[in-house]
PDB file of C-alpha atoms in Angstrom:
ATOM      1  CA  UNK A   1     122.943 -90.922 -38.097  1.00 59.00           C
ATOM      2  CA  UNK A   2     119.503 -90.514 -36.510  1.00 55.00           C
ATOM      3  CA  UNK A   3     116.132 -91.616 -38.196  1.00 54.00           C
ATOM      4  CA  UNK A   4     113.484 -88.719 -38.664  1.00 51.00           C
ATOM      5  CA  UNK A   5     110.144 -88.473 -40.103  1.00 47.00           C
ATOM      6  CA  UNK A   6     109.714 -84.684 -40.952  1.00 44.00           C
ATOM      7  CA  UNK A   7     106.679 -82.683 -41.082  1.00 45.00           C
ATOM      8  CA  UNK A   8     104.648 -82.446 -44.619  1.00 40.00           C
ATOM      9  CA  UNK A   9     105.589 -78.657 -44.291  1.00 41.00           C
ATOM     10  CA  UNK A  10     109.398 -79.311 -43.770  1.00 40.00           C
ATOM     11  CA  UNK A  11     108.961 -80.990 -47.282  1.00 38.00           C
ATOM     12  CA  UNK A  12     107.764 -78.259 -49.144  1.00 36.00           C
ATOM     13  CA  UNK A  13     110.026 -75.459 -51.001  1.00 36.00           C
ATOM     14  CA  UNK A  14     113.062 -75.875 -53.152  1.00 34.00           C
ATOM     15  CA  UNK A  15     115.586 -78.575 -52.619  1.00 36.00           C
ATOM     16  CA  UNK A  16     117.932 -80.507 -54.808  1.00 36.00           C
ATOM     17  CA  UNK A  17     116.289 -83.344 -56.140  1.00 33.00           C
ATOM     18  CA  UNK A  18     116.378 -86.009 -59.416  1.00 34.00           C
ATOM     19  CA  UNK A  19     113.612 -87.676 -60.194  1.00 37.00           C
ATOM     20  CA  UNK A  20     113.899 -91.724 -60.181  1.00 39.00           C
ATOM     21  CA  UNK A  21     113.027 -93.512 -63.114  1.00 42.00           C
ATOM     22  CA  UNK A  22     114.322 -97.526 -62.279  1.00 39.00           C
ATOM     23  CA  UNK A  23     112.501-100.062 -63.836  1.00 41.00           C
ATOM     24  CA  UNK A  24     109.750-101.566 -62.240  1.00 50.00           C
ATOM     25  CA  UNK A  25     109.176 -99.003 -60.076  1.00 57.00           C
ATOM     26  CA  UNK A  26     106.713 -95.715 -60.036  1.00 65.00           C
ATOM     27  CA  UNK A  27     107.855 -92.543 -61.482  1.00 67.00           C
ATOM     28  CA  UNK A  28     108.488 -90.100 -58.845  1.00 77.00           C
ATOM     29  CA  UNK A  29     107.961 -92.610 -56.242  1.00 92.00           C
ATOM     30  CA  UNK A  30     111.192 -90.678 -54.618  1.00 96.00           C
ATOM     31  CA  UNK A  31     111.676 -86.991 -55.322  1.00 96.00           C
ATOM     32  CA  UNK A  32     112.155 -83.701 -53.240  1.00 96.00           C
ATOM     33  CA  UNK A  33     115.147 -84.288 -51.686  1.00 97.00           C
ATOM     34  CA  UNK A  34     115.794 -81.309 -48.954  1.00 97.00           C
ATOM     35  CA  UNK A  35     118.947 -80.859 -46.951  1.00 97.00           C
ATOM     36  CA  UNK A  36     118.611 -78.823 -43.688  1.00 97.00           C
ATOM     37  CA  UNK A  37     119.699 -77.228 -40.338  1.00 97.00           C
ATOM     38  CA  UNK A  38     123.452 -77.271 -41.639  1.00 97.00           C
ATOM     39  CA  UNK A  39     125.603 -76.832 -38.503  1.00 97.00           C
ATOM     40  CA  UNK A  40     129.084 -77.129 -38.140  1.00 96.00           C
ATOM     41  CA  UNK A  41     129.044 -80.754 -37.698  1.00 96.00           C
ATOM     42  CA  UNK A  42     125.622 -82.342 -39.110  1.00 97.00           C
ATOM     43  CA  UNK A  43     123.311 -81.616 -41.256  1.00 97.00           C
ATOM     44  CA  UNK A  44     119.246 -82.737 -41.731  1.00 97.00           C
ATOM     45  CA  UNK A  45     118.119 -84.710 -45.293  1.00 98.00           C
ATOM     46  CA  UNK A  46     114.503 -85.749 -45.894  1.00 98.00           C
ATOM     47  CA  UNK A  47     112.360 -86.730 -49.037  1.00 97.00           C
ATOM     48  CA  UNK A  48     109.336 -87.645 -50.392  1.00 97.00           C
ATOM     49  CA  UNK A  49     108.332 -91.336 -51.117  1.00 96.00           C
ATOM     50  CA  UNK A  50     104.606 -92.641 -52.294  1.00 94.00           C
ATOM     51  CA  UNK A  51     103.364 -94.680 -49.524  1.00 90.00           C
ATOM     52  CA  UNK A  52     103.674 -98.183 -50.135  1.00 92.00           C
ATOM     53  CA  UNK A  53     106.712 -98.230 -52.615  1.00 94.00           C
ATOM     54  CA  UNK A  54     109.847 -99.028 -50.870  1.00 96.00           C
ATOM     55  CA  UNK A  55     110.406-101.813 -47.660  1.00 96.00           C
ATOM     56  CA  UNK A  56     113.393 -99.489 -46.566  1.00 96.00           C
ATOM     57  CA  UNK A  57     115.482 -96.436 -47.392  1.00 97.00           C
ATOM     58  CA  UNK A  58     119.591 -96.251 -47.772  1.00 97.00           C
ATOM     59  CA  UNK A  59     121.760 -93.135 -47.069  1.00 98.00           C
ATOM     60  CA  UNK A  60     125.101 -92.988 -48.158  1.00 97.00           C
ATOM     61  CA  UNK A  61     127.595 -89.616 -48.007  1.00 96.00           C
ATOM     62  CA  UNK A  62     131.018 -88.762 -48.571  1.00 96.00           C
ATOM     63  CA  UNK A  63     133.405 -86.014 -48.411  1.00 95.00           C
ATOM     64  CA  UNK A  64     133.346 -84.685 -52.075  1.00 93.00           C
ATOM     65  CA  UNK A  65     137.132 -84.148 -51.752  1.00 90.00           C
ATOM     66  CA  UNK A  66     137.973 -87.814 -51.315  1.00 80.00           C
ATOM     67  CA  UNK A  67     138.529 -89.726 -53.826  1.00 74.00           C
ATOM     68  CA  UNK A  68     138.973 -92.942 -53.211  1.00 72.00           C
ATOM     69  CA  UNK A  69     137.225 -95.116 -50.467  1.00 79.00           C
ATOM     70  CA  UNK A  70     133.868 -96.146 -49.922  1.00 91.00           C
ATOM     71  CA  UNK A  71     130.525 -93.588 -48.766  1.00 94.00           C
ATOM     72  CA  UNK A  72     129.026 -93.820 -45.188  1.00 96.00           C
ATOM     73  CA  UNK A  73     126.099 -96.057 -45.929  1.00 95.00           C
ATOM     74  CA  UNK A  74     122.769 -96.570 -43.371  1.00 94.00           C
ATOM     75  CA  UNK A  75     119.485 -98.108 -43.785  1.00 95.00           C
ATOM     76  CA  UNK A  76     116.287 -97.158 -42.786  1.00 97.00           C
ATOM     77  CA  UNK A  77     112.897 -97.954 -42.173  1.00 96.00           C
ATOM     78  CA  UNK A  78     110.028 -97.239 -44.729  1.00 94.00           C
ATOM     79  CA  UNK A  79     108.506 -94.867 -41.969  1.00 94.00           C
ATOM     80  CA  UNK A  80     111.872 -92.693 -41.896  1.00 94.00           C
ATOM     81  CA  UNK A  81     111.099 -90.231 -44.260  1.00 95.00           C
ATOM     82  CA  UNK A  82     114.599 -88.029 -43.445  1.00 97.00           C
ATOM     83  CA  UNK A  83     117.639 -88.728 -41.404  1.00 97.00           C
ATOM     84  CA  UNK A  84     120.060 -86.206 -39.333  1.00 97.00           C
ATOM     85  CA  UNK A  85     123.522 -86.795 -40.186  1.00 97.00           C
ATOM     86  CA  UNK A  86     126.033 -86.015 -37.763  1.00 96.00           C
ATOM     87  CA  UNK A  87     129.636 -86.339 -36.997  1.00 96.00           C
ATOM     88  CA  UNK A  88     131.117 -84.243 -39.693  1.00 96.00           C
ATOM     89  CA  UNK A  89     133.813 -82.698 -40.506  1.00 94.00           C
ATOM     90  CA  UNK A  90     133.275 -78.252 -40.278  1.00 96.00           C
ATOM     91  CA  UNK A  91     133.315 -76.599 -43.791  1.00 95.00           C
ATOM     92  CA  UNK A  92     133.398 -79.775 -45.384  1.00 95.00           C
ATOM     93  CA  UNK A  93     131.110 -80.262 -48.787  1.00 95.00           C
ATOM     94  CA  UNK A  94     129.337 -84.102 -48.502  1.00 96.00           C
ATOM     95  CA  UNK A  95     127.935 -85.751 -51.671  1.00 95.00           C
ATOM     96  CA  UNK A  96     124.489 -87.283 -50.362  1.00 97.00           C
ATOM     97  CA  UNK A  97     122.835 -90.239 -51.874  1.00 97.00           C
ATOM     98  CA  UNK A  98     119.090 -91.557 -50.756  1.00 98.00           C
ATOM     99  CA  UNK A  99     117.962 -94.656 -52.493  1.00 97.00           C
ATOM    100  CA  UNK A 100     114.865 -96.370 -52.073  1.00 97.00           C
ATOM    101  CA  UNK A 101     114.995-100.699 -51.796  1.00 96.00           C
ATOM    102  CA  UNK A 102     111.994-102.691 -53.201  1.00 94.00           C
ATOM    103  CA  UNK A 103     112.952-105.895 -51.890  1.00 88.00           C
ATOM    104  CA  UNK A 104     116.355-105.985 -53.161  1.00 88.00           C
ATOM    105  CA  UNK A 105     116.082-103.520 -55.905  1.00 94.00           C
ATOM    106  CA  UNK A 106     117.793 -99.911 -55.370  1.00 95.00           C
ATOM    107  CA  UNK A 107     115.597 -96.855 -57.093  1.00 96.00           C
ATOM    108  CA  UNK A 108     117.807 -94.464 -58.980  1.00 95.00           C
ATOM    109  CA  UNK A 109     119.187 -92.080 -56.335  1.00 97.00           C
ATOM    110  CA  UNK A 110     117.986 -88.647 -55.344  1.00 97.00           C
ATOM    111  CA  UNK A 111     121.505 -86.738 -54.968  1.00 97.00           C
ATOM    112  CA  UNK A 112     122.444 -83.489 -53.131  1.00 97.00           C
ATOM    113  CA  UNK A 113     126.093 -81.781 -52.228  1.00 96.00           C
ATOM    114  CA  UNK A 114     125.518 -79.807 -48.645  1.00 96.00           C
ATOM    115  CA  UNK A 115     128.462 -78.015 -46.884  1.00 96.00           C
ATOM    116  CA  UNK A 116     129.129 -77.817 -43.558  1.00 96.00           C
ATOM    117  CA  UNK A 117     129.323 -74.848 -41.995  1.00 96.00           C
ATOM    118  CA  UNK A 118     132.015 -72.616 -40.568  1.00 94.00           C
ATOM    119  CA  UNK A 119     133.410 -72.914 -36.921  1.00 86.00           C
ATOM    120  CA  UNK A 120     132.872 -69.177 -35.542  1.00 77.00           C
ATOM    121  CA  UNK A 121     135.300 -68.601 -32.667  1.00 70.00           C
ATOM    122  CA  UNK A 122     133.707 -66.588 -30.682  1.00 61.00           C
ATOM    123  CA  UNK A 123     135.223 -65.080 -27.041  1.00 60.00           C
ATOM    124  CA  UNK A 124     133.340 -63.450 -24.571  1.00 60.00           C
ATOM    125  CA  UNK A 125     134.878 -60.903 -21.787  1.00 59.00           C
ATOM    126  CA  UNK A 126     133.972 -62.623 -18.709  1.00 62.00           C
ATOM    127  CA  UNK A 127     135.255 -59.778 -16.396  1.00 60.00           C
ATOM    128  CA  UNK A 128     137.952 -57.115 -16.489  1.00 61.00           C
ATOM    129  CA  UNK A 129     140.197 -56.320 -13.712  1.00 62.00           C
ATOM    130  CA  UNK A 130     141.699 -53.119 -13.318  1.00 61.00           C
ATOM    131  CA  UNK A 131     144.386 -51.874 -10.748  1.00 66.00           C
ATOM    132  CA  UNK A 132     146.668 -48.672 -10.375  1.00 64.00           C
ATOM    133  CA  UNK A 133     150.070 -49.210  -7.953  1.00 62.00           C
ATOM    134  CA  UNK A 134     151.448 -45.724  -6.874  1.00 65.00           C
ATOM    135  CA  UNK A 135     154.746 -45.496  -5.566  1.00 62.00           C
TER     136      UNK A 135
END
Protein backbone atom coordinates (compact mmCIF):
# COMPACT_ATOMS: atom_id res chain seq x y z
CA UNK A 1 0.00 0.00 0.00
CA UNK A 2 1.38 3.39 -1.06
CA UNK A 3 0.77 6.75 0.88
CA UNK A 4 -0.96 9.60 -1.24
CA UNK A 5 -2.07 13.01 -0.57
CA UNK A 6 -4.75 13.73 -3.32
CA UNK A 7 -5.69 16.90 -4.84
CA UNK A 8 -8.67 19.08 -3.11
CA UNK A 9 -10.45 18.39 -6.53
CA UNK A 10 -9.93 14.53 -6.39
CA UNK A 11 -12.00 15.00 -3.09
CA UNK A 12 -14.93 16.45 -4.39
CA UNK A 13 -18.13 14.47 -5.87
CA UNK A 14 -19.96 11.50 -4.49
CA UNK A 15 -18.27 8.78 -2.57
CA UNK A 16 -19.28 6.40 0.15
CA UNK A 17 -18.81 7.91 3.31
CA UNK A 18 -20.20 7.77 7.30
CA UNK A 19 -19.79 10.45 9.23
CA UNK A 20 -17.68 9.89 12.64
CA UNK A 21 -19.17 10.76 15.74
CA UNK A 22 -16.45 9.16 18.66
CA UNK A 23 -16.31 10.87 21.70
CA UNK A 24 -13.97 13.45 22.23
CA UNK A 25 -13.43 14.10 18.94
CA UNK A 26 -14.95 16.78 16.21
CA UNK A 27 -17.92 15.91 14.24
CA UNK A 28 -17.01 15.34 10.75
CA UNK A 29 -13.44 15.58 11.53
CA UNK A 30 -13.31 12.43 8.92
CA UNK A 31 -15.87 12.22 6.14
CA UNK A 32 -15.87 11.88 2.23
CA UNK A 33 -14.45 8.79 1.81
CA UNK A 34 -13.74 8.23 -2.18
CA UNK A 35 -12.50 5.04 -3.73
CA UNK A 36 -10.78 5.37 -7.17
CA UNK A 37 -8.85 4.25 -10.33
CA UNK A 38 -10.20 0.57 -9.74
CA UNK A 39 -7.92 -1.68 -11.84
CA UNK A 40 -7.70 -5.19 -11.90
CA UNK A 41 -5.43 -5.41 -9.06
CA UNK A 42 -5.55 -2.05 -6.84
CA UNK A 43 -7.58 0.40 -6.25
CA UNK A 44 -7.11 4.39 -4.90
CA UNK A 45 -9.02 5.53 -1.31
CA UNK A 46 -8.73 9.09 0.02
CA UNK A 47 -10.73 11.29 2.58
CA UNK A 48 -11.18 14.30 4.18
CA UNK A 49 -9.79 15.08 7.73
CA UNK A 50 -9.84 18.76 9.59
CA UNK A 51 -6.33 19.74 9.91
CA UNK A 52 -5.03 19.22 13.19
CA UNK A 53 -7.33 16.30 14.43
CA UNK A 54 -5.66 13.04 14.08
CA UNK A 55 -1.51 12.16 14.73
CA UNK A 56 -2.02 9.30 12.08
CA UNK A 57 -4.47 7.45 9.85
CA UNK A 58 -5.18 3.39 9.74
CA UNK A 59 -6.37 1.41 6.65
CA UNK A 60 -7.61 -1.87 6.98
CA UNK A 61 -9.43 -4.13 3.95
CA UNK A 62 -10.60 -7.46 3.40
CA UNK A 63 -12.07 -9.66 0.90
CA UNK A 64 -15.88 -9.36 1.71
CA UNK A 65 -16.15 -13.11 0.95
CA UNK A 66 -13.92 -14.21 3.80
CA UNK A 67 -15.09 -14.79 6.73
CA UNK A 68 -12.91 -15.48 9.12
CA UNK A 69 -9.32 -14.00 9.58
CA UNK A 70 -8.08 -10.75 10.28
CA UNK A 71 -8.20 -7.29 7.62
CA UNK A 72 -4.93 -5.96 5.98
CA UNK A 73 -4.18 -3.16 8.38
CA UNK A 74 -1.50 0.01 7.58
CA UNK A 75 -0.81 3.20 9.22
CA UNK A 76 -0.24 6.41 8.00
CA UNK A 77 0.94 9.71 8.47
CA UNK A 78 -1.40 12.73 9.32
CA UNK A 79 -0.19 14.29 5.90
CA UNK A 80 -1.50 11.08 3.90
CA UNK A 81 -4.75 12.11 3.08
CA UNK A 82 -5.46 8.74 0.66
CA UNK A 83 -3.58 5.57 0.07
CA UNK A 84 -3.31 3.25 -3.25
CA UNK A 85 -3.98 -0.21 -2.42
CA UNK A 86 -2.51 -2.76 -4.45
CA UNK A 87 -1.95 -6.41 -4.71
CA UNK A 88 -5.44 -7.63 -5.12
CA UNK A 89 -7.13 -10.18 -6.10
CA UNK A 90 -9.23 -9.35 -9.97
CA UNK A 91 -13.08 -9.13 -9.53
CA UNK A 92 -12.77 -9.36 -5.99
CA UNK A 93 -15.24 -6.97 -3.70
CA UNK A 94 -12.86 -5.47 -0.53
CA UNK A 95 -14.59 -4.05 2.59
CA UNK A 96 -12.43 -0.78 3.32
CA UNK A 97 -12.04 0.73 6.69
CA UNK A 98 -10.14 4.33 7.35
CA UNK A 99 -9.90 5.32 10.94
CA UNK A 100 -8.43 8.27 12.28
CA UNK A 101 -5.93 7.84 15.80
CA UNK A 102 -5.87 10.75 18.34
CA UNK A 103 -3.15 9.53 20.34
CA UNK A 104 -4.42 6.18 20.96
CA UNK A 105 -8.02 6.74 20.33
CA UNK A 106 -9.58 5.25 16.92
CA UNK A 107 -12.49 7.72 15.31
CA UNK A 108 -15.50 5.76 14.20
CA UNK A 109 -14.60 4.43 10.73
CA UNK A 110 -15.48 5.82 7.34
CA UNK A 111 -16.41 2.43 5.39
CA UNK A 112 -16.62 1.63 1.63
CA UNK A 113 -17.01 -1.93 -0.42
CA UNK A 114 -14.96 -1.37 -3.97
CA UNK A 115 -14.62 -4.26 -6.52
CA UNK A 116 -11.94 -5.05 -8.47
CA UNK A 117 -12.19 -5.11 -11.82
CA UNK A 118 -12.34 -7.70 -14.56
CA UNK A 119 -9.19 -9.26 -16.28
CA UNK A 120 -9.94 -8.53 -20.16
CA UNK A 121 -7.97 -11.04 -22.25
CA UNK A 122 -7.23 -9.39 -24.95
CA UNK A 123 -5.04 -10.96 -28.20
CA UNK A 124 -3.66 -9.07 -30.82
CA UNK A 125 -2.74 -10.55 -34.51
CA UNK A 126 0.83 -9.89 -34.64
CA UNK A 127 1.22 -11.08 -38.32
CA UNK A 128 -0.45 -13.58 -40.63
CA UNK A 129 1.33 -15.88 -42.84
CA UNK A 130 -0.12 -17.18 -45.82
CA UNK A 131 1.21 -19.88 -48.33
CA UNK A 132 -0.31 -21.96 -51.33
CA UNK A 133 1.78 -25.48 -52.27
CA UNK A 134 0.77 -26.67 -55.84
CA UNK A 135 1.53 -30.00 -56.84
Amino acid sequence: MQAMTPDPEQLSGSGSFLTPEASGMQEDALRDLVVSRVTDQSFSVSWYANTGVYSSFVVEYKEVSLAAGPPAETSLPRESLGAVIDGLQANTSYKIKVYGLAGEQRSSPLEAVATTAVIRNTFSVISVISEIFRI
